[in-house]
Amino acid sequence: MEQSFGSYLKQLREERGWSMNQLAQAAEISGSQISRIESGLRGVPKPQTIRKIADALNGSYEELMKQAGYLEDEHSLQPSTADMTIPEWATSRDKRDFKKMLEDDGELMFDGIPLDQEDKQRIKDVLTGLFWEAKQMNKRGKK
């Protein structure tokens, strides 16, 4: 059975012997947010929050992003980003928007330097998760 992000975070925190408040202070986020993440009440945090947690724990940001479901594990048998399962609620317009986002082949740069293919794929993986999350939240807001 796959471990939830919250229980994975709790395990990391406890391995370091930290309380929720110690992690919250080190990551500069609220203790209640850590509690809600670990208990599963909050769900998976945004990549910015995961970055703060990884930095606070001196842990791997990439591993936390994989555990959160933003990145694929290259050793898994999951499909590529372009072949990922599209949520059931997605309309044809949503699918078109998603395809356009992925196919936009402009050069991705960081600090003026073009990114290599592996880094581009990682960015697309994160964007995929964020895209569908934003679409779903937008749909909920319209009801």
Short mmCIF file of N, CA and C in Angstrom, two decimals:
data_model
loop_
_atom_site.label_atom_id
_atom_site.label_comp_id
_atom_site.label_asym_id
_atom_site.label_seq_id
_atom_site.Cartn_x
_atom_site.Cartn_y
_atom_site.Cartn_z
N MET A 1 0.84 -1.18 0.00
CA MET A 1 0.00 0.00 0.00
C MET A 1 0.88 1.24 0.00
N GLU A 2 0.53 2.23 -0.83
CA GLU A 2 1.31 3.44 -0.95
C GLU A 2 1.05 4.33 0.25
N GLN A 3 2.13 4.93 0.77
CA GLN A 3 2.05 5.78 1.94
C GLN A 3 1.54 7.17 1.54
N SER A 4 0.66 7.75 2.36
CA SER A 4 0.18 9.10 2.06
C SER A 4 1.29 10.11 2.32
N PHE A 5 1.16 11.29 1.71
CA PHE A 5 2.17 12.32 1.92
C PHE A 5 2.24 12.71 3.39
N GLY A 6 1.08 12.84 4.03
CA GLY A 6 1.05 13.22 5.44
C GLY A 6 1.77 12.24 6.34
N SER A 7 1.54 10.95 6.14
CA SER A 7 2.22 9.96 6.98
C SER A 7 3.71 9.90 6.66
N TYR A 8 4.07 10.16 5.39
CA TYR A 8 5.49 10.21 5.01
C TYR A 8 6.17 11.39 5.71
N LEU A 9 5.51 12.54 5.71
CA LEU A 9 6.06 13.72 6.38
C LEU A 9 6.22 13.47 7.88
N LYS A 10 5.22 12.87 8.48
CA LYS A 10 5.28 12.56 9.92
C LYS A 10 6.46 11.65 10.21
N GLN A 11 6.66 10.65 9.37
CA GLN A 11 7.78 9.72 9.55
C GLN A 11 9.12 10.48 9.49
N LEU A 12 9.27 11.35 8.50
CA LEU A 12 10.51 12.14 8.37
C LEU A 12 10.73 13.01 9.61
N ARG A 13 9.66 13.66 10.04
CA ARG A 13 9.76 14.55 11.21
C ARG A 13 10.15 13.77 12.46
N GLU A 14 9.50 12.63 12.66
CA GLU A 14 9.78 11.82 13.85
C GLU A 14 11.18 11.20 13.81
N GLU A 15 11.65 10.85 12.62
CA GLU A 15 13.02 10.33 12.49
C GLU A 15 14.05 11.35 12.97
N ARG A 16 13.73 12.61 12.84
CA ARG A 16 14.63 13.68 13.27
C ARG A 16 14.38 14.06 14.73
N GLY A 17 13.35 13.46 15.33
CA GLY A 17 13.04 13.74 16.73
C GLY A 17 12.42 15.11 16.94
N TRP A 18 11.77 15.64 15.93
CA TRP A 18 11.17 16.96 16.00
C TRP A 18 9.69 16.89 16.33
N SER A 19 9.21 17.91 17.03
CA SER A 19 7.78 18.07 17.23
C SER A 19 7.21 18.78 15.99
N MET A 20 5.88 18.79 15.90
CA MET A 20 5.25 19.51 14.79
C MET A 20 5.62 20.99 14.84
N ASN A 21 5.65 21.54 16.06
CA ASN A 21 5.98 22.96 16.20
C ASN A 21 7.42 23.26 15.80
N GLN A 22 8.33 22.35 16.09
CA GLN A 22 9.73 22.55 15.69
C GLN A 22 9.85 22.58 14.16
N LEU A 23 9.16 21.66 13.49
CA LEU A 23 9.18 21.64 12.03
C LEU A 23 8.52 22.90 11.49
N ALA A 24 7.39 23.27 12.06
CA ALA A 24 6.69 24.46 11.59
C ALA A 24 7.56 25.70 11.70
N GLN A 25 8.24 25.83 12.83
CA GLN A 25 9.10 26.99 13.03
C GLN A 25 10.27 26.98 12.04
N ALA A 26 10.89 25.83 11.86
CA ALA A 26 12.02 25.73 10.93
C ALA A 26 11.59 26.00 9.49
N ALA A 27 10.37 25.58 9.12
CA ALA A 27 9.87 25.74 7.76
C ALA A 27 9.15 27.09 7.56
N GLU A 28 8.96 27.82 8.66
CA GLU A 28 8.27 29.11 8.63
C GLU A 28 6.84 28.98 8.10
N ILE A 29 6.16 27.93 8.59
CA ILE A 29 4.73 27.75 8.33
C ILE A 29 4.06 27.44 9.66
N SER A 30 2.75 27.44 9.71
CA SER A 30 2.07 27.25 10.99
C SER A 30 2.09 25.79 11.45
N GLY A 31 2.07 25.63 12.76
CA GLY A 31 2.00 24.29 13.33
C GLY A 31 0.69 23.60 12.97
N SER A 32 -0.38 24.38 12.88
CA SER A 32 -1.67 23.79 12.52
C SER A 32 -1.63 23.26 11.08
N GLN A 33 -0.88 23.94 10.21
CA GLN A 33 -0.76 23.46 8.83
C GLN A 33 -0.02 22.12 8.80
N ILE A 34 1.05 21.99 9.57
CA ILE A 34 1.77 20.71 9.66
C ILE A 34 0.83 19.63 10.17
N SER A 35 0.07 19.96 11.21
CA SER A 35 -0.87 19.00 11.79
C SER A 35 -1.90 18.54 10.76
N ARG A 36 -2.47 19.49 10.01
CA ARG A 36 -3.48 19.14 9.01
C ARG A 36 -2.89 18.31 7.87
N ILE A 37 -1.66 18.60 7.48
CA ILE A 37 -1.00 17.81 6.42
C ILE A 37 -0.79 16.39 6.91
N GLU A 38 -0.22 16.25 8.10
CA GLU A 38 0.09 14.92 8.63
C GLU A 38 -1.17 14.09 8.88
N SER A 39 -2.24 14.73 9.29
CA SER A 39 -3.47 13.98 9.58
C SER A 39 -4.29 13.70 8.33
N GLY A 40 -3.90 14.32 7.21
CA GLY A 40 -4.64 14.12 5.97
C GLY A 40 -5.81 15.07 5.80
N LEU A 41 -6.02 15.97 6.74
CA LEU A 41 -7.13 16.92 6.64
C LEU A 41 -6.87 17.97 5.57
N ARG A 42 -5.61 18.30 5.34
CA ARG A 42 -5.26 19.34 4.39
C ARG A 42 -4.93 18.78 3.03
N GLY A 43 -4.52 17.56 2.94
CA GLY A 43 -4.11 17.01 1.65
C GLY A 43 -2.68 17.41 1.31
N VAL A 44 -2.36 17.32 0.06
CA VAL A 44 -0.99 17.59 -0.39
C VAL A 44 -0.78 19.10 -0.50
N PRO A 45 0.28 19.60 0.13
CA PRO A 45 0.55 21.03 0.06
C PRO A 45 1.09 21.46 -1.31
N LYS A 46 1.13 22.76 -1.53
CA LYS A 46 1.66 23.31 -2.77
C LYS A 46 3.17 23.11 -2.82
N PRO A 47 3.74 23.10 -4.04
CA PRO A 47 5.19 22.93 -4.17
C PRO A 47 6.01 23.92 -3.35
N GLN A 48 5.54 25.17 -3.21
CA GLN A 48 6.27 26.16 -2.41
C GLN A 48 6.38 25.74 -0.95
N THR A 49 5.30 25.17 -0.43
CA THR A 49 5.29 24.70 0.96
C THR A 49 6.19 23.47 1.09
N ILE A 50 6.15 22.60 0.10
CA ILE A 50 7.01 21.42 0.12
C ILE A 50 8.48 21.83 0.12
N ARG A 51 8.81 22.88 -0.64
CA ARG A 51 10.18 23.39 -0.67
C ARG A 51 10.61 23.85 0.72
N LYS A 52 9.74 24.58 1.42
CA LYS A 52 10.06 25.05 2.77
C LYS A 52 10.29 23.88 3.73
N ILE A 53 9.44 22.86 3.61
CA ILE A 53 9.56 21.68 4.48
C ILE A 53 10.85 20.94 4.18
N ALA A 54 11.16 20.75 2.90
CA ALA A 54 12.39 20.05 2.51
C ALA A 54 13.62 20.79 3.03
N ASP A 55 13.62 22.11 2.87
CA ASP A 55 14.76 22.90 3.35
C ASP A 55 14.90 22.80 4.87
N ALA A 56 13.77 22.86 5.57
CA ALA A 56 13.80 22.78 7.03
C ALA A 56 14.34 21.43 7.51
N LEU A 57 13.95 20.38 6.82
CA LEU A 57 14.38 19.03 7.21
C LEU A 57 15.75 18.64 6.62
N ASN A 58 16.32 19.54 5.82
CA ASN A 58 17.54 19.21 5.07
C ASN A 58 17.32 17.93 4.28
N GLY A 59 16.11 17.82 3.73
CA GLY A 59 15.73 16.63 2.97
C GLY A 59 15.71 16.91 1.48
N SER A 60 15.36 15.90 0.74
CA SER A 60 15.31 16.00 -0.71
C SER A 60 13.97 16.58 -1.16
N TYR A 61 14.03 17.74 -1.79
CA TYR A 61 12.83 18.37 -2.34
C TYR A 61 12.21 17.45 -3.39
N GLU A 62 13.05 16.87 -4.22
CA GLU A 62 12.57 15.98 -5.29
C GLU A 62 11.83 14.78 -4.70
N GLU A 63 12.36 14.19 -3.63
CA GLU A 63 11.70 13.03 -3.02
C GLU A 63 10.35 13.42 -2.42
N LEU A 64 10.30 14.58 -1.77
CA LEU A 64 9.02 15.05 -1.22
C LEU A 64 8.02 15.32 -2.34
N MET A 65 8.49 15.89 -3.43
CA MET A 65 7.60 16.14 -4.57
C MET A 65 7.08 14.83 -5.17
N LYS A 66 7.92 13.80 -5.20
CA LYS A 66 7.47 12.48 -5.68
C LYS A 66 6.41 11.92 -4.74
N GLN A 67 6.69 12.01 -3.43
CA GLN A 67 5.73 11.49 -2.45
C GLN A 67 4.40 12.24 -2.52
N ALA A 68 4.47 13.52 -2.87
CA ALA A 68 3.26 14.33 -2.97
C ALA A 68 2.50 14.07 -4.26
N GLY A 69 3.15 13.38 -5.22
CA GLY A 69 2.49 13.06 -6.47
C GLY A 69 2.72 14.08 -7.58
N TYR A 70 3.59 15.07 -7.31
CA TYR A 70 3.88 16.06 -8.34
C TYR A 70 4.87 15.54 -9.39
N LEU A 71 5.75 14.66 -8.98
CA LEU A 71 6.76 14.11 -9.89
C LEU A 71 6.62 12.60 -9.96
N GLU A 72 6.94 12.05 -11.11
CA GLU A 72 6.97 10.60 -11.27
C GLU A 72 8.29 10.06 -10.75
N ASP A 73 8.25 8.87 -10.23
CA ASP A 73 9.47 8.16 -9.89
C ASP A 73 9.96 7.53 -11.19
N GLU A 74 11.18 7.86 -11.60
CA GLU A 74 11.64 7.36 -12.90
C GLU A 74 11.74 5.84 -12.94
N HIS A 75 11.71 5.20 -11.79
CA HIS A 75 11.77 3.73 -11.77
C HIS A 75 10.38 3.10 -11.82
N SER A 76 9.34 3.94 -11.76
CA SER A 76 7.99 3.38 -11.77
C SER A 76 7.55 3.09 -13.19
N LEU A 77 6.45 2.44 -13.30
CA LEU A 77 5.91 2.11 -14.62
C LEU A 77 4.80 3.07 -15.01
N GLN A 78 4.78 4.25 -14.38
CA GLN A 78 3.75 5.22 -14.68
C GLN A 78 3.95 5.77 -16.08
N PRO A 79 2.87 6.22 -16.73
CA PRO A 79 3.00 6.80 -18.06
C PRO A 79 3.68 8.14 -18.02
N SER A 80 4.12 8.61 -19.18
CA SER A 80 4.71 9.94 -19.27
C SER A 80 3.63 10.98 -19.02
N THR A 81 4.05 12.21 -18.80
CA THR A 81 3.11 13.29 -18.52
C THR A 81 2.04 13.39 -19.60
N ALA A 82 2.44 13.30 -20.86
CA ALA A 82 1.49 13.45 -21.96
C ALA A 82 0.44 12.34 -21.95
N ASP A 83 0.79 11.18 -21.40
CA ASP A 83 -0.12 10.04 -21.39
C ASP A 83 -0.85 9.88 -20.06
N MET A 84 -0.67 10.82 -19.12
CA MET A 84 -1.28 10.67 -17.81
C MET A 84 -2.79 10.62 -17.92
N THR A 85 -3.41 9.94 -16.99
CA THR A 85 -4.85 9.82 -16.98
C THR A 85 -5.46 11.19 -16.75
N ILE A 86 -6.39 11.52 -17.57
CA ILE A 86 -7.09 12.79 -17.46
C ILE A 86 -8.26 12.58 -16.52
N PRO A 87 -8.47 13.50 -15.57
CA PRO A 87 -9.57 13.31 -14.61
C PRO A 87 -10.91 13.13 -15.31
N GLU A 88 -11.79 12.35 -14.68
CA GLU A 88 -13.11 12.06 -15.25
C GLU A 88 -13.93 13.31 -15.50
N TRP A 89 -13.76 14.31 -14.66
CA TRP A 89 -14.56 15.52 -14.76
C TRP A 89 -14.10 16.46 -15.86
N ALA A 90 -12.94 16.19 -16.47
CA ALA A 90 -12.38 17.10 -17.48
C ALA A 90 -13.25 17.12 -18.74
N THR A 91 -13.56 18.33 -19.19
CA THR A 91 -14.34 18.50 -20.42
C THR A 91 -13.40 18.50 -21.62
N SER A 92 -13.97 18.50 -22.81
CA SER A 92 -13.14 18.55 -24.01
C SER A 92 -12.34 19.86 -24.05
N ARG A 93 -12.94 20.93 -23.55
CA ARG A 93 -12.23 22.21 -23.49
C ARG A 93 -11.04 22.12 -22.52
N ASP A 94 -11.23 21.45 -21.36
CA ASP A 94 -10.14 21.27 -20.40
C ASP A 94 -9.00 20.49 -21.05
N LYS A 95 -9.36 19.43 -21.77
CA LYS A 95 -8.35 18.59 -22.43
C LYS A 95 -7.59 19.39 -23.48
N ARG A 96 -8.31 20.23 -24.21
CA ARG A 96 -7.67 21.08 -25.22
C ARG A 96 -6.69 22.04 -24.56
N ASP A 97 -7.11 22.67 -23.45
CA ASP A 97 -6.23 23.60 -22.73
C ASP A 97 -4.97 22.90 -22.23
N PHE A 98 -5.17 21.70 -21.70
CA PHE A 98 -4.04 20.94 -21.18
C PHE A 98 -3.06 20.58 -22.30
N LYS A 99 -3.59 20.11 -23.41
CA LYS A 99 -2.74 19.74 -24.55
C LYS A 99 -1.96 20.95 -25.05
N LYS A 100 -2.62 22.09 -25.13
CA LYS A 100 -1.96 23.31 -25.60
C LYS A 100 -0.82 23.69 -24.65
N MET A 101 -1.08 23.57 -23.34
CA MET A 101 -0.05 23.90 -22.37
C MET A 101 1.18 23.02 -22.54
N LEU A 102 0.97 21.72 -22.74
CA LEU A 102 2.10 20.80 -22.86
C LEU A 102 2.83 20.93 -24.19
N GLU A 103 2.09 21.30 -25.23
CA GLU A 103 2.71 21.35 -26.55
C GLU A 103 3.42 22.67 -26.82
N ASP A 104 3.17 23.67 -26.00
CA ASP A 104 3.85 24.95 -26.19
C ASP A 104 5.35 24.68 -26.02
N ASP A 105 6.06 24.71 -27.11
CA ASP A 105 7.45 24.26 -27.09
C ASP A 105 8.44 25.41 -27.03
N GLY A 106 8.05 26.50 -26.35
CA GLY A 106 8.99 27.59 -26.18
C GLY A 106 10.16 27.13 -25.34
N GLU A 107 11.28 27.78 -25.52
CA GLU A 107 12.47 27.37 -24.78
C GLU A 107 12.34 27.75 -23.32
N LEU A 108 12.52 26.79 -22.42
CA LEU A 108 12.46 27.06 -21.00
C LEU A 108 13.86 27.42 -20.53
N MET A 109 13.93 28.52 -19.78
CA MET A 109 15.23 29.01 -19.32
C MET A 109 15.19 29.20 -17.81
N PHE A 110 16.34 29.10 -17.21
CA PHE A 110 16.50 29.43 -15.80
C PHE A 110 17.75 30.27 -15.69
N ASP A 111 17.58 31.48 -15.20
CA ASP A 111 18.69 32.41 -15.05
C ASP A 111 19.43 32.61 -16.38
N GLY A 112 18.65 32.64 -17.47
CA GLY A 112 19.21 32.88 -18.79
C GLY A 112 19.84 31.68 -19.46
N ILE A 113 19.78 30.51 -18.81
CA ILE A 113 20.38 29.30 -19.36
C ILE A 113 19.28 28.33 -19.75
N PRO A 114 19.29 27.82 -21.00
CA PRO A 114 18.25 26.85 -21.40
C PRO A 114 18.30 25.59 -20.54
N LEU A 115 17.13 25.07 -20.20
CA LEU A 115 17.06 23.84 -19.40
C LEU A 115 17.22 22.62 -20.30
N ASP A 116 17.80 21.56 -19.73
CA ASP A 116 17.93 20.33 -20.50
C ASP A 116 16.59 19.59 -20.50
N GLN A 117 16.50 18.53 -21.28
CA GLN A 117 15.24 17.81 -21.47
C GLN A 117 14.71 17.22 -20.16
N GLU A 118 15.60 16.72 -19.32
CA GLU A 118 15.18 16.13 -18.05
C GLU A 118 14.52 17.19 -17.15
N ASP A 119 15.14 18.37 -17.07
CA ASP A 119 14.57 19.44 -16.26
C ASP A 119 13.24 19.92 -16.84
N LYS A 120 13.15 19.99 -18.18
CA LYS A 120 11.90 20.38 -18.81
C LYS A 120 10.79 19.39 -18.45
N GLN A 121 11.12 18.10 -18.45
CA GLN A 121 10.12 17.08 -18.13
C GLN A 121 9.66 17.21 -16.68
N ARG A 122 10.59 17.48 -15.78
CA ARG A 122 10.22 17.66 -14.38
C ARG A 122 9.26 18.84 -14.22
N ILE A 123 9.55 19.92 -14.91
CA ILE A 123 8.68 21.09 -14.85
C ILE A 123 7.31 20.75 -15.41
N LYS A 124 7.27 20.02 -16.51
CA LYS A 124 5.97 19.62 -17.08
C LYS A 124 5.20 18.72 -16.13
N ASP A 125 5.91 17.84 -15.42
CA ASP A 125 5.24 16.97 -14.45
C ASP A 125 4.59 17.78 -13.34
N VAL A 126 5.32 18.77 -12.82
CA VAL A 126 4.77 19.61 -11.76
C VAL A 126 3.60 20.43 -12.31
N LEU A 127 3.77 20.99 -13.50
CA LEU A 127 2.70 21.78 -14.11
C LEU A 127 1.45 20.95 -14.35
N THR A 128 1.63 19.68 -14.71
CA THR A 128 0.48 18.80 -14.93
C THR A 128 -0.36 18.70 -13.66
N GLY A 129 0.31 18.42 -12.55
CA GLY A 129 -0.42 18.32 -11.28
C GLY A 129 -1.10 19.62 -10.91
N LEU A 130 -0.40 20.72 -11.07
CA LEU A 130 -0.96 22.02 -10.73
C LEU A 130 -2.11 22.40 -11.66
N PHE A 131 -1.97 22.06 -12.95
CA PHE A 131 -3.01 22.38 -13.93
C PHE A 131 -4.33 21.72 -13.55
N TRP A 132 -4.29 20.40 -13.30
CA TRP A 132 -5.53 19.69 -12.99
C TRP A 132 -6.09 20.11 -11.64
N GLU A 133 -5.21 20.41 -10.69
CA GLU A 133 -5.68 20.88 -9.39
C GLU A 133 -6.40 22.22 -9.54
N ALA A 134 -5.81 23.14 -10.31
CA ALA A 134 -6.43 24.45 -10.52
C ALA A 134 -7.75 24.32 -11.27
N LYS A 135 -7.79 23.46 -12.28
CA LYS A 135 -9.04 23.26 -13.03
C LYS A 135 -10.14 22.75 -12.11
N GLN A 136 -9.78 21.78 -11.26
CA GLN A 136 -10.78 21.19 -10.37
C GLN A 136 -11.27 22.23 -9.35
N MET A 137 -10.36 23.03 -8.80
CA MET A 137 -10.76 24.05 -7.83
C MET A 137 -11.64 25.09 -8.52
N ASN A 138 -11.32 25.44 -9.75
CA ASN A 138 -12.12 26.40 -10.50
C ASN A 138 -13.53 25.88 -10.74
N LYS A 139 -13.64 24.60 -11.06
CA LYS A 139 -14.95 24.00 -11.29
C LYS A 139 -15.77 23.98 -10.00
N ARG A 140 -15.13 23.70 -8.87
CA ARG A 140 -15.84 23.68 -7.59
C ARG A 140 -16.38 25.06 -7.26
N GLY A 141 -15.58 26.10 -7.59
CA GLY A 141 -15.97 27.47 -7.29
C GLY A 141 -17.16 27.95 -8.10
N LYS A 142 -17.42 27.34 -9.24
CA LYS A 142 -18.51 27.78 -10.12
C LYS A 142 -19.84 27.18 -9.74
N LYS A 143 -19.86 26.19 -8.85
CA LYS A 143 -21.11 25.51 -8.50
C LYS A 143 -21.98 26.34 -7.61
#
